[in-house]
Coordinates of C-alpha atoms in Angstrom, one line a residue:
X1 CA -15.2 -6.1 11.2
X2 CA -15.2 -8.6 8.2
X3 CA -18.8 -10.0 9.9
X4 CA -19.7 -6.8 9.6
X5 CA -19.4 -6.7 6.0
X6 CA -20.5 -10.3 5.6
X7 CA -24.2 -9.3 6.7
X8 CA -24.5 -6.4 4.8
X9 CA -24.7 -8.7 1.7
X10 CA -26.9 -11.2 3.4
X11 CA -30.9 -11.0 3.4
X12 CA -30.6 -11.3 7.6
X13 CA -29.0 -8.4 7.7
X14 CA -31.6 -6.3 5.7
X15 CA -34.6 -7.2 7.7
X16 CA -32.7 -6.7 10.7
X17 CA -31.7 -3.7 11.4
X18 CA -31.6 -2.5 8.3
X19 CA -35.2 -3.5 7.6
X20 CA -35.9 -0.9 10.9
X21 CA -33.5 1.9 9.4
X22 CA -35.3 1.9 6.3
X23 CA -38.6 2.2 7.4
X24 CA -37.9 5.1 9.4
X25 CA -38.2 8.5 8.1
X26 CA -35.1 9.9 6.6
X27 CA -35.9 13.6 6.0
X28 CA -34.7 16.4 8.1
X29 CA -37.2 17.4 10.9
X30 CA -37.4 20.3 12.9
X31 CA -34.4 20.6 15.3
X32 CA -31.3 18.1 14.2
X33 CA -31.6 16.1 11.8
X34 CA -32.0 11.9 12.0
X35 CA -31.6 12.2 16.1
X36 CA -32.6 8.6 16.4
X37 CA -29.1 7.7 14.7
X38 CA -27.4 9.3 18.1
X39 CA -29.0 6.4 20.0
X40 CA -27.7 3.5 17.6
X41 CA -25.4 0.9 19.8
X42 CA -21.7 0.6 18.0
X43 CA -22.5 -2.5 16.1
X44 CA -25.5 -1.0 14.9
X45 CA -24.0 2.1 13.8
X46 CA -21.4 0.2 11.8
X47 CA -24.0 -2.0 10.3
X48 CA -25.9 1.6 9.4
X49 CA -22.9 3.2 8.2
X50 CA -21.3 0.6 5.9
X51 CA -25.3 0.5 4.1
X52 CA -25.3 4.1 4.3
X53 CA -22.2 4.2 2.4
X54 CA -22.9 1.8 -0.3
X55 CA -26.2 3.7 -0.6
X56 CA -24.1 7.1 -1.2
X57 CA -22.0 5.6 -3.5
X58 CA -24.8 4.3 -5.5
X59 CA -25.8 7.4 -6.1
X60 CA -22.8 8.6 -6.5
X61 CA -22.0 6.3 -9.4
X62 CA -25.7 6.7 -10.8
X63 CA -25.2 10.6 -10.9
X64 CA -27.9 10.9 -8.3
X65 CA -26.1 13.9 -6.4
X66 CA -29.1 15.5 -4.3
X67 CA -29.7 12.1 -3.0
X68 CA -25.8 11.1 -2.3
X69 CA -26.4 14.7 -0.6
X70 CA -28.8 13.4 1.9
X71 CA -27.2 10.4 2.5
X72 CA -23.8 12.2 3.3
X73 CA -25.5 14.2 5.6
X74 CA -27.0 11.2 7.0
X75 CA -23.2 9.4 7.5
X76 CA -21.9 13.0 9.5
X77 CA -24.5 12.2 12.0
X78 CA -22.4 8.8 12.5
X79 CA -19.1 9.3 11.2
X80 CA -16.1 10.8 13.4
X81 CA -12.4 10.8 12.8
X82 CA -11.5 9.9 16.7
X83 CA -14.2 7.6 16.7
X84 CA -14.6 3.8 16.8
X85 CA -13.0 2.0 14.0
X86 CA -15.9 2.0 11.7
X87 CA -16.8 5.5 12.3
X88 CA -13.2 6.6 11.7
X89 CA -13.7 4.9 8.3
X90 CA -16.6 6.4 7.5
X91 CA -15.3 9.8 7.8
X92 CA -12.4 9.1 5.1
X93 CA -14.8 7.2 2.5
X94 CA -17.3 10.2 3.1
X95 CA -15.0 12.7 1.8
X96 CA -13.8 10.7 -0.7
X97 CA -17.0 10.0 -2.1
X98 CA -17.8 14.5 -1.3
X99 CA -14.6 14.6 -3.3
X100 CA -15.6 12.5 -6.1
X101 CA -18.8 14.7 -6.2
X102 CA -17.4 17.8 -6.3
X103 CA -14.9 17.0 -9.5
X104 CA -18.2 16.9 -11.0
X105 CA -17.5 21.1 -10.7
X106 CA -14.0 21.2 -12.2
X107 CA -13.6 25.1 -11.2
X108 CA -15.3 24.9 -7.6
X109 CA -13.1 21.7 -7.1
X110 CA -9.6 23.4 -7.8
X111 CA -10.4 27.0 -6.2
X112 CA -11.1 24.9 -3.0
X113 CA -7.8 23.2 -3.6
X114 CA -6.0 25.7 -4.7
X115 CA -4.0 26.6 -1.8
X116 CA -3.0 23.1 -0.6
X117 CA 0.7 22.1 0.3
X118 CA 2.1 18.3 0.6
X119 CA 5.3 19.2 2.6
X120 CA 7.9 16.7 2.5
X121 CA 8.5 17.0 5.7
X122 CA 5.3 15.4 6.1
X123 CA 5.5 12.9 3.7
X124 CA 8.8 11.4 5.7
X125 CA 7.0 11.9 8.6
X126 CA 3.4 9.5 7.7
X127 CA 6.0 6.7 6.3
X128 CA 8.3 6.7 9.2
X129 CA 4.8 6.4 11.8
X130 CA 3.7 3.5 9.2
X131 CA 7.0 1.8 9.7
X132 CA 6.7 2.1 13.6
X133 CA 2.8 1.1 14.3
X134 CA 2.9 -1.4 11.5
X135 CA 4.9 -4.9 11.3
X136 CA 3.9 -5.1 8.0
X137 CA 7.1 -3.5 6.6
X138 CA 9.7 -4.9 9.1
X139 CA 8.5 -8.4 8.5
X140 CA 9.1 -8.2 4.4
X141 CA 12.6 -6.4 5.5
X142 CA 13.6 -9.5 7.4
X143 CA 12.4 -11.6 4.7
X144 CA 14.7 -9.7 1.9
X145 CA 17.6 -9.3 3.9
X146 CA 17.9 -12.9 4.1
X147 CA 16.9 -13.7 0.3
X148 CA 19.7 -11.3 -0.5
X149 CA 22.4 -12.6 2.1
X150 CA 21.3 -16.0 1.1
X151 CA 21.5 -14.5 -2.8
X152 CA 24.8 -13.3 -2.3
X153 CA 26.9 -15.9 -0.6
X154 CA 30.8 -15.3 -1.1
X155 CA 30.3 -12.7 -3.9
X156 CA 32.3 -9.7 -3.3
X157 CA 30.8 -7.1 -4.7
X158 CA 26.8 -7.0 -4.3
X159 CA 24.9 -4.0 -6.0
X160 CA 21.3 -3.8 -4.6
X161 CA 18.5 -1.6 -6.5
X162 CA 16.1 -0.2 -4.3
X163 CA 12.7 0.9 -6.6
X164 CA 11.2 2.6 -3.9
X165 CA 13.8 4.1 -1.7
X166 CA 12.7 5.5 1.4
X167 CA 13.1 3.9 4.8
X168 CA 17.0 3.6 5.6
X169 CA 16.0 0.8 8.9
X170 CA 16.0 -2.0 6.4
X171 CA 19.5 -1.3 4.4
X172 CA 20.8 -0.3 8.1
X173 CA 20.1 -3.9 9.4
X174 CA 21.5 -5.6 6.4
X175 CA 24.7 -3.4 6.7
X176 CA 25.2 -5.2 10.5
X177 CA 24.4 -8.9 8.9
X178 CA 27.1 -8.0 5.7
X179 CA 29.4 -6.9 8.5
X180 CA 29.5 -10.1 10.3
X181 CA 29.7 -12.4 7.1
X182 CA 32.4 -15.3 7.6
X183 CA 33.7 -14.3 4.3
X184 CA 34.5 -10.9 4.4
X185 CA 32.4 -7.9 3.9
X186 CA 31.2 -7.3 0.5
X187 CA 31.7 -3.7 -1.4
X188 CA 28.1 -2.5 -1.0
X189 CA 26.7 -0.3 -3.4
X190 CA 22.8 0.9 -3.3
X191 CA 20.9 2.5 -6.1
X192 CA 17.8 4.4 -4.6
X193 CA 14.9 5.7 -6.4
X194 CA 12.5 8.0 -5.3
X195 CA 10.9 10.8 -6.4
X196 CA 11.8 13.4 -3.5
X197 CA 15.7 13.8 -3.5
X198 CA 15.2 15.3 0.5
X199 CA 13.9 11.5 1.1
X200 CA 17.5 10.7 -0.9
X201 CA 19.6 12.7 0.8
X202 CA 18.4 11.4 4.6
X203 CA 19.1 7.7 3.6
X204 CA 22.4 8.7 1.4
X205 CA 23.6 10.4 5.3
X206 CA 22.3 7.4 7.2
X207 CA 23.7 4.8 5.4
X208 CA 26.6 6.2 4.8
X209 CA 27.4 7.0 8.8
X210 CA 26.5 3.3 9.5
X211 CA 28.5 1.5 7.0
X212 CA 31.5 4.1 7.9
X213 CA 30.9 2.7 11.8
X214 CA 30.9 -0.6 10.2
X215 CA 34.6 -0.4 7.9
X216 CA 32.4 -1.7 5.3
X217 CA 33.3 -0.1 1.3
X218 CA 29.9 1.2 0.3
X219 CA 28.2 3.8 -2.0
X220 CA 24.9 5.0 -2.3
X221 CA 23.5 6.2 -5.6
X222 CA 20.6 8.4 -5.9
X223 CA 17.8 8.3 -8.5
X224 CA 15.9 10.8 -8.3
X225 CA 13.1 10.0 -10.2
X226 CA 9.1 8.7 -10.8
X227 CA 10.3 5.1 -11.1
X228 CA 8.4 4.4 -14.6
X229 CA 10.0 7.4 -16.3
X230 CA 12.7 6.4 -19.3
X231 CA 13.0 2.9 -18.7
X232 CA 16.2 3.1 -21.1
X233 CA 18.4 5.3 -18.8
X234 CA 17.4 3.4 -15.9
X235 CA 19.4 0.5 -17.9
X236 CA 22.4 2.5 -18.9
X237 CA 22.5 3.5 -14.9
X238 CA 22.3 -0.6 -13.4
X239 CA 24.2 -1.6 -15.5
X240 CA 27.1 -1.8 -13.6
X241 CA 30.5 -4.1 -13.2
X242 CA 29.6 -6.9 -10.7
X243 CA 26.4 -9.3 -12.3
X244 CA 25.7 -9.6 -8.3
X245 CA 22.3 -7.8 -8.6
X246 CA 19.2 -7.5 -6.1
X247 CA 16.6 -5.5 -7.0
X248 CA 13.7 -4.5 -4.5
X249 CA 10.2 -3.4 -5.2
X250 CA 8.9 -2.1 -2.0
X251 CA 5.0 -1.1 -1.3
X252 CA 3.5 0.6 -4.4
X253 CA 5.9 0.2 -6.7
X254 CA 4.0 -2.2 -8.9
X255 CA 0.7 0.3 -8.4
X256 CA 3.2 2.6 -10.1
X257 CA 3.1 0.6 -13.0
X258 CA 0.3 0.6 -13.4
X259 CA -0.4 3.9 -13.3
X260 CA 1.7 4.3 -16.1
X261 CA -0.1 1.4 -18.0
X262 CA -3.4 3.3 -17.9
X263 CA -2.2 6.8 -18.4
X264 CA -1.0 5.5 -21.9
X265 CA -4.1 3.3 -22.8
X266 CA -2.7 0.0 -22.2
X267 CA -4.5 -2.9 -20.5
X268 CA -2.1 -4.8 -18.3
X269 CA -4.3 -7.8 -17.7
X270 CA -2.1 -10.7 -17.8
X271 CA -4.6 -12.3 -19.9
X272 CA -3.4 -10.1 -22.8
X273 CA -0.1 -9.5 -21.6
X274 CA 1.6 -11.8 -24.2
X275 CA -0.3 -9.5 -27.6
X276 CA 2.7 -7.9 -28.8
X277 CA 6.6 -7.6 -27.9
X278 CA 7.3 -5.1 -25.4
X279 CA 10.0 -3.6 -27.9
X280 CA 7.2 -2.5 -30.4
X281 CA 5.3 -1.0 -27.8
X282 CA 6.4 2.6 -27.4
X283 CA 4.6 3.4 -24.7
X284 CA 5.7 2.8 -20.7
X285 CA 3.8 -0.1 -19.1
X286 CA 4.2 -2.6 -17.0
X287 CA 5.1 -5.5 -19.4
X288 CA 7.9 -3.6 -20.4
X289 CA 9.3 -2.3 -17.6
X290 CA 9.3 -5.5 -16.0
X291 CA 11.2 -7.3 -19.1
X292 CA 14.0 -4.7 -18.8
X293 CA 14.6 -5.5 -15.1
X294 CA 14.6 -9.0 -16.4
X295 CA 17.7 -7.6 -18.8
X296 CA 19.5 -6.7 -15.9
X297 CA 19.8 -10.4 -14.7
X298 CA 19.6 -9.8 -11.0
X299 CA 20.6 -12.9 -9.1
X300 CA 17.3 -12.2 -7.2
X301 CA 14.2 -9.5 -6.9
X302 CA 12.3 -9.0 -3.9
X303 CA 8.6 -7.7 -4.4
X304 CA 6.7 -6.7 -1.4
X305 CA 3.1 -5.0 -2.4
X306 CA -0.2 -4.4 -0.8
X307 CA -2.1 -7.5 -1.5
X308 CA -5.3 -5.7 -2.3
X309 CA -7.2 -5.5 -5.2
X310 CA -8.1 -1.5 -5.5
X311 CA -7.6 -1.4 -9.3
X312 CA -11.5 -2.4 -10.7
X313 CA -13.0 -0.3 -13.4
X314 CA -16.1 0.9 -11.0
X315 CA -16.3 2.8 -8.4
X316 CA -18.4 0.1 -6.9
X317 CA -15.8 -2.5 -7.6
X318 CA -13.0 -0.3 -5.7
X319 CA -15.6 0.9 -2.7
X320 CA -17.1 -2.2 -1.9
X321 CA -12.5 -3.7 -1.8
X322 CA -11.1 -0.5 0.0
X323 CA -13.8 -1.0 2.4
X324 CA -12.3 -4.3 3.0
X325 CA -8.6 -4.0 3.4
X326 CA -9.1 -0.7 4.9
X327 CA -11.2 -1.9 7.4
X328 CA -8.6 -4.3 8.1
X329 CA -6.0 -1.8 8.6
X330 CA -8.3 0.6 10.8
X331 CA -8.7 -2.2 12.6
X332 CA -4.8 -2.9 13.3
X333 CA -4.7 0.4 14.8
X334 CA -7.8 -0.1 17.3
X335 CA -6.2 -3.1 18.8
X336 CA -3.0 -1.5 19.1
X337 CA -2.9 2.3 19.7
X338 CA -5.1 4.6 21.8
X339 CA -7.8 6.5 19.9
X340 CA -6.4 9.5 21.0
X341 CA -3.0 9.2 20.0
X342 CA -1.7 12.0 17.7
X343 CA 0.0 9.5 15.5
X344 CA -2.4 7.1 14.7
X345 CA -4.7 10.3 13.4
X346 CA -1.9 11.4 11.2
X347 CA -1.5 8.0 9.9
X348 CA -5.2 7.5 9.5
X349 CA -5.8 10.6 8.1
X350 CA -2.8 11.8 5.8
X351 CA -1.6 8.4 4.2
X352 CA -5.2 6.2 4.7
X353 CA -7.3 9.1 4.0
X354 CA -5.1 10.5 1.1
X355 CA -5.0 6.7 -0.4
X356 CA -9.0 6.3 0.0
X357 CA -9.8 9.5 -1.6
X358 CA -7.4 8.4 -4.4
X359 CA -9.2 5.6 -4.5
X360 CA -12.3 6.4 -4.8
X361 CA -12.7 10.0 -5.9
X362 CA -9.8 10.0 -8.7
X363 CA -9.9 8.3 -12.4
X364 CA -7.2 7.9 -14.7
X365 CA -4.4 9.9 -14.8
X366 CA -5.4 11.1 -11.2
X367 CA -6.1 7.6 -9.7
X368 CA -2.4 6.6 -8.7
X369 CA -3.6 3.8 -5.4
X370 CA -3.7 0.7 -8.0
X371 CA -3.1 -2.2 -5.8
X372 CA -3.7 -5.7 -7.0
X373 CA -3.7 -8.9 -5.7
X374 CA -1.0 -11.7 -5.8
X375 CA -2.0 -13.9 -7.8
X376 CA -2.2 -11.3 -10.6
X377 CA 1.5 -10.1 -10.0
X378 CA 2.5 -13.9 -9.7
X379 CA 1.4 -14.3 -13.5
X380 CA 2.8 -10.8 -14.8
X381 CA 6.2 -11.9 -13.2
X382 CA 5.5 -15.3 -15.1
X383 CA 5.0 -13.9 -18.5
X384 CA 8.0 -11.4 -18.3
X385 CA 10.1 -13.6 -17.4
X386 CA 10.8 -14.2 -13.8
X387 CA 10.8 -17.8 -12.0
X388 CA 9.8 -17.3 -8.5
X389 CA 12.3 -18.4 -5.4
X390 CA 10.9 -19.9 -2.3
X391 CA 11.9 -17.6 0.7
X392 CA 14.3 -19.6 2.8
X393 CA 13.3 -21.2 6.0
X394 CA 15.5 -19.5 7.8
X395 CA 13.9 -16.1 6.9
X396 CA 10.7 -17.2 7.6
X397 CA 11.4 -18.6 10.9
X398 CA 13.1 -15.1 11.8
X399 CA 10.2 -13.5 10.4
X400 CA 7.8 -15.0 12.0
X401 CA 9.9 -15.3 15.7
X402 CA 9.2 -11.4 15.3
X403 CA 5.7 -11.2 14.3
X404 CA 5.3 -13.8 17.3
X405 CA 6.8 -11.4 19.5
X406 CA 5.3 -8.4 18.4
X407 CA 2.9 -8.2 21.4
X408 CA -0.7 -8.7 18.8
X409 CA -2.4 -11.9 18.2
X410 CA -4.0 -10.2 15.4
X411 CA -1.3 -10.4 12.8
X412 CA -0.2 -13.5 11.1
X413 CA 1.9 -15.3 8.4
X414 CA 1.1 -17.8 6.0
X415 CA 3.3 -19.2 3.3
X416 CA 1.5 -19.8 -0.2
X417 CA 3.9 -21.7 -2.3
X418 CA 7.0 -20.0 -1.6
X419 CA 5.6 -16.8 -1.2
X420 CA 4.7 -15.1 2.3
X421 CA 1.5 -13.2 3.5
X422 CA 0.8 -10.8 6.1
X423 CA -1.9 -10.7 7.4
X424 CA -4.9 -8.8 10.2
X425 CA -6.9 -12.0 11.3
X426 CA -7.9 -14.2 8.0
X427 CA -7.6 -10.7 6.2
X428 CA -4.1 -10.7 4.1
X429 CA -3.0 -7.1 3.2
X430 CA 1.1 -7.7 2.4
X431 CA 2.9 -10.1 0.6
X432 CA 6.5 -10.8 -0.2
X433 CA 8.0 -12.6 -2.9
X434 CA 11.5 -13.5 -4.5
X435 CA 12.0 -14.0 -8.1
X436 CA 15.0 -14.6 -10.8
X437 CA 15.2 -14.5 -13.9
X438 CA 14.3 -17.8 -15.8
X439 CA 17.6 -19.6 -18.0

C-alpha cells in the first residue's frame, strides 16, 4: 500500500497507467458510465483511485465543484465499502470530500443531517471492537502498567489520573499486578475523565467488582467532563493527599488540545510556544493545560497518541497524510479479518469513517481529529516542563513478547530514545511515552 502511494508522486507512475487513464475519455456515454474502469486489475484500480482522489480534492480545495462532481462519480464506479483495501478507503475519503462539498450549502447540509443520532451505546461498542482487532492499545497498556508499577514501588497509596477514561481492560490488569506486589497492596484510587458518564458508570462497576475479588482498598472517581474544560477545577479535584501521582493520556487526548487551542485562536506550534506565560493567557490551550498537569507533580505521565500528523492547515496537507496512516490501518484489517466480517465494517465505517470525514470535511471548531506527530509532542512536553523517562526494559520486553505472539508479522515495535512505536510494516501509527516533571 505505501508503494502504491510512492508512484503516484513519481513521473513512472503518470505515464504508466495513469498516462493511459488520462487519455481516455472521461464523459458519461450512453449506457453506464466509464465501463472500462470495471475491467481495471486491483493494483490498477488502487493506482486510479488514489489519482482520482487527489484530483477530487483539487477541485475540491480550488472550489471547482462541477468538476469534483465528475470525478466523484468517477471514484463510485471503483469505490466499495466491502471491497479490497483501497477501495474500502476510497469510499470513506469520497464522502468526506461529498461532505466537505455540501457544507458549501449550510441549510441543505444540516436538513440532511438533521435527524442523525450517535448512541452511546455505539460509541462503547466501535472502542471496545478497536481494542479487540487492534494491538495497538494493549501494547501501550502493558507499557504503562509497568511505568507505573515501576513508578510506584513501596508507596502505599497510588492515585492514577486517567484523561481519557474509557476501556476498564487496562486498570483491570494492573489491579491483578498491584495485588501480587511483595509489599502489600497499595490503596488505589482512579480519577476517570470522559465525556459520557454511561462510559463512567461501566468502568466505576467493573473496576470496582475486580478490586473487591482482589481485597484490594480502591475508589474510582468520575469526571465527567470534555477534558480541556476549566483547567482550574481539574486542579482543585487532583489534588489530593498522597504526592503518588500517575497521570495517563490515552489516544486523542492531546488532539483534544488542540482542538481547544484553535477554537480560541492560539497557535500551538512549539516554535512559539515559549511567547507569553501561560498564566496571562486567558484562553484554554495546550501550553497551559499541560503546565498545570506539570503543578500536580505526578511521579510519572504516560502519553500514548496516534503518531500521525492530521493537523496541516490545507486540505491537501491533511488528504494527502490521512491517506497514509489510514491506508495503514485499512491495511491492518485486510491481513487480519475477513472482508465480510460485521465488525471490521463497523470499525471501518463508524470510528475510521467518522475520523476521515472529520478530517477532511470539517474546519475549525468542527475539525476535532488533530493528530500530530511525536516529535512535535516530544518538544511541547519539553517546553512545559516535563523530562521524558525511558520505558523500562522489562516493559518493553513484555510488550513486545505480546506483539510477537499476536499471530501478524505486520506489526512491530521500535524504541526511539526511550520512547516506543507501533507500528503496520515501516508505517508507525502509535507511540507511547513516559514523562516527569523536571527539578
Amino acid at each position: 500500500m505505501e508503494s502504491m502511494f510512492q508512484e503516484e508522486g513519481s513521473s513512472s507512475v503518470t505515464s504508466s497507467p495513469l498516462q493511459f487513464f488520462s487519455m481516455m475519455s472521461l464523459s458519461p456515454s450512453i449506457g453506464s458510465p466509464y465501463p472500462w474502469l470495471r475491467e481495471l486489475k486491483s493494483e490498477e484500480r488502487g493506482l486510479y483511485l488514489i489519482h482520482l482522489l487527489l484530483t477530487c480534492a483539487n477541485h475540491v480545495a480550488a472550489g471547482s465543484l462541477e468538476n469534483a462532481n465528475v470525478t466523484l462519480e468517477q471514484i463510485s464506479q471503483l469505490a466499495s465499502p466491502d471491497g479490497d483495501t483501497m477501495q474500502r478507503i476510497a469510499a470513506y475519503f469520497t464522502e468526506a470530500l461529498a461532505d466537505r462539498i455540501l457544507k458549501t450549502w449550510p441549510g441543505l447540509h444540516r436538513a440532511l443531517n438533521s435527524t442523525r443520532i450517535v448512541m452511546v451505546s455505539e460509541e462503547i461498542l466501535v472502542q471496545k471492537l478497536f481494542f479487540e482487532l487492534f494491538p495497538f492499545l494493549k501494547v501501550a497498556y502493558i507499557l504503562t502498567n509497568q511505568a507505573i508499577v515501576e513508578a510506584m514501588e513501596g508507596e502505599k497509596m497510588v492515585h492514577i489520573i486517567d484523561l481519557n477514561a474509557a476501556e476498564p481492560a487496562q486498570w483491570i490488569a494492573l489491579l491483578q499486578v498491584l495485588s501480587a506486589r511483595p509489599e502489600g497492596t497499595p490503596h488505589l484510587r482512579i480519577t476517570g475523565v470522559h465525556h459520557q458518564k454511561e462510559i463512567l458508570d461501566q468502568m466505576a462497576h467493573k473496576l470496582t467488582e475486580e478490586a473487591e475479588r482482589l481485597d484490594i482498598p480502591f475508589q474510582f472517581n468520575p469526571v465527567v467532563s470534555n477534558l480541556a474544560e476549566k483547567i482550574s477545577s481539574f486542579v482543585k479535584t487532583f489534588k489530593w493527599n498522597s504526592p503518588a501521582k500517575a497521570l495517563l493520556m490515552n489516544q486523542s487526548t492531546l488532539g483534544d488540545l488542540l482542538e481547544k487551542d484553535m477554537i480560541n485562536g492560539y497557535s500551538p506550534s512549539p516554535d512559539s510556544a515559549s511567547s507569553s506565560p501561560a498564566s496571562s493567557t486567558a484562553s484554554m490551550n495546550s501550553e497551559s493545560f499541560l503546565n498545570a498537569l506539570w503543578g500536580l507533580s505526578p511521579k510519572v505521565m504516560v502519553v500514548t497518541e496516534q503518531d500521525s500528523n492530521h493537523n496541516g492547515s490545507t486540505l491537501m496537507e491533511r488528504l494527502l497524510e490521512a491517506l497514509y496512516s489510514y491506508a495503514a490501518l485499512f491495511d491492518c484489517l485486510e491481513s487480519t479479518v475477513s472482508r465480510t466480517s460485521l465488525e471490521r465494517l463497523k470499525v471501518e465505517k463508524m470510528l475510521f469513517g467518522e475520523e476521515i470525514k472529520n478530517i477532511i470535511a470539517c474546519e475549525g471548531a468542527e475539525r476535532k481529529e488533530r493528530h500530530e506527530k511525536l516529535d512535535k509532542w516530544i518538544q511541547r512536553l519539553d517546553l512545559s516542563g516535563f523530562g521524558n523517562v525511558p520505558l523500562s526494559y522489562y516493559g518493553m520486553l513484555q510488550a513486545r513478547r505480546f506483539l510477537q505472539s499476536y499471530g501478524c508479522e505486520g506489526y512491530r515495535m521500535r524504541e526511539e530514545n526511550g520512547c516506543v512505536v507501533i507500528c503496520w510494516q515501516d508505517r508507525s501509527l502509535f507511540s507511547t511515552t513516559a514523562w516527569r516533571p523536571k527539578k
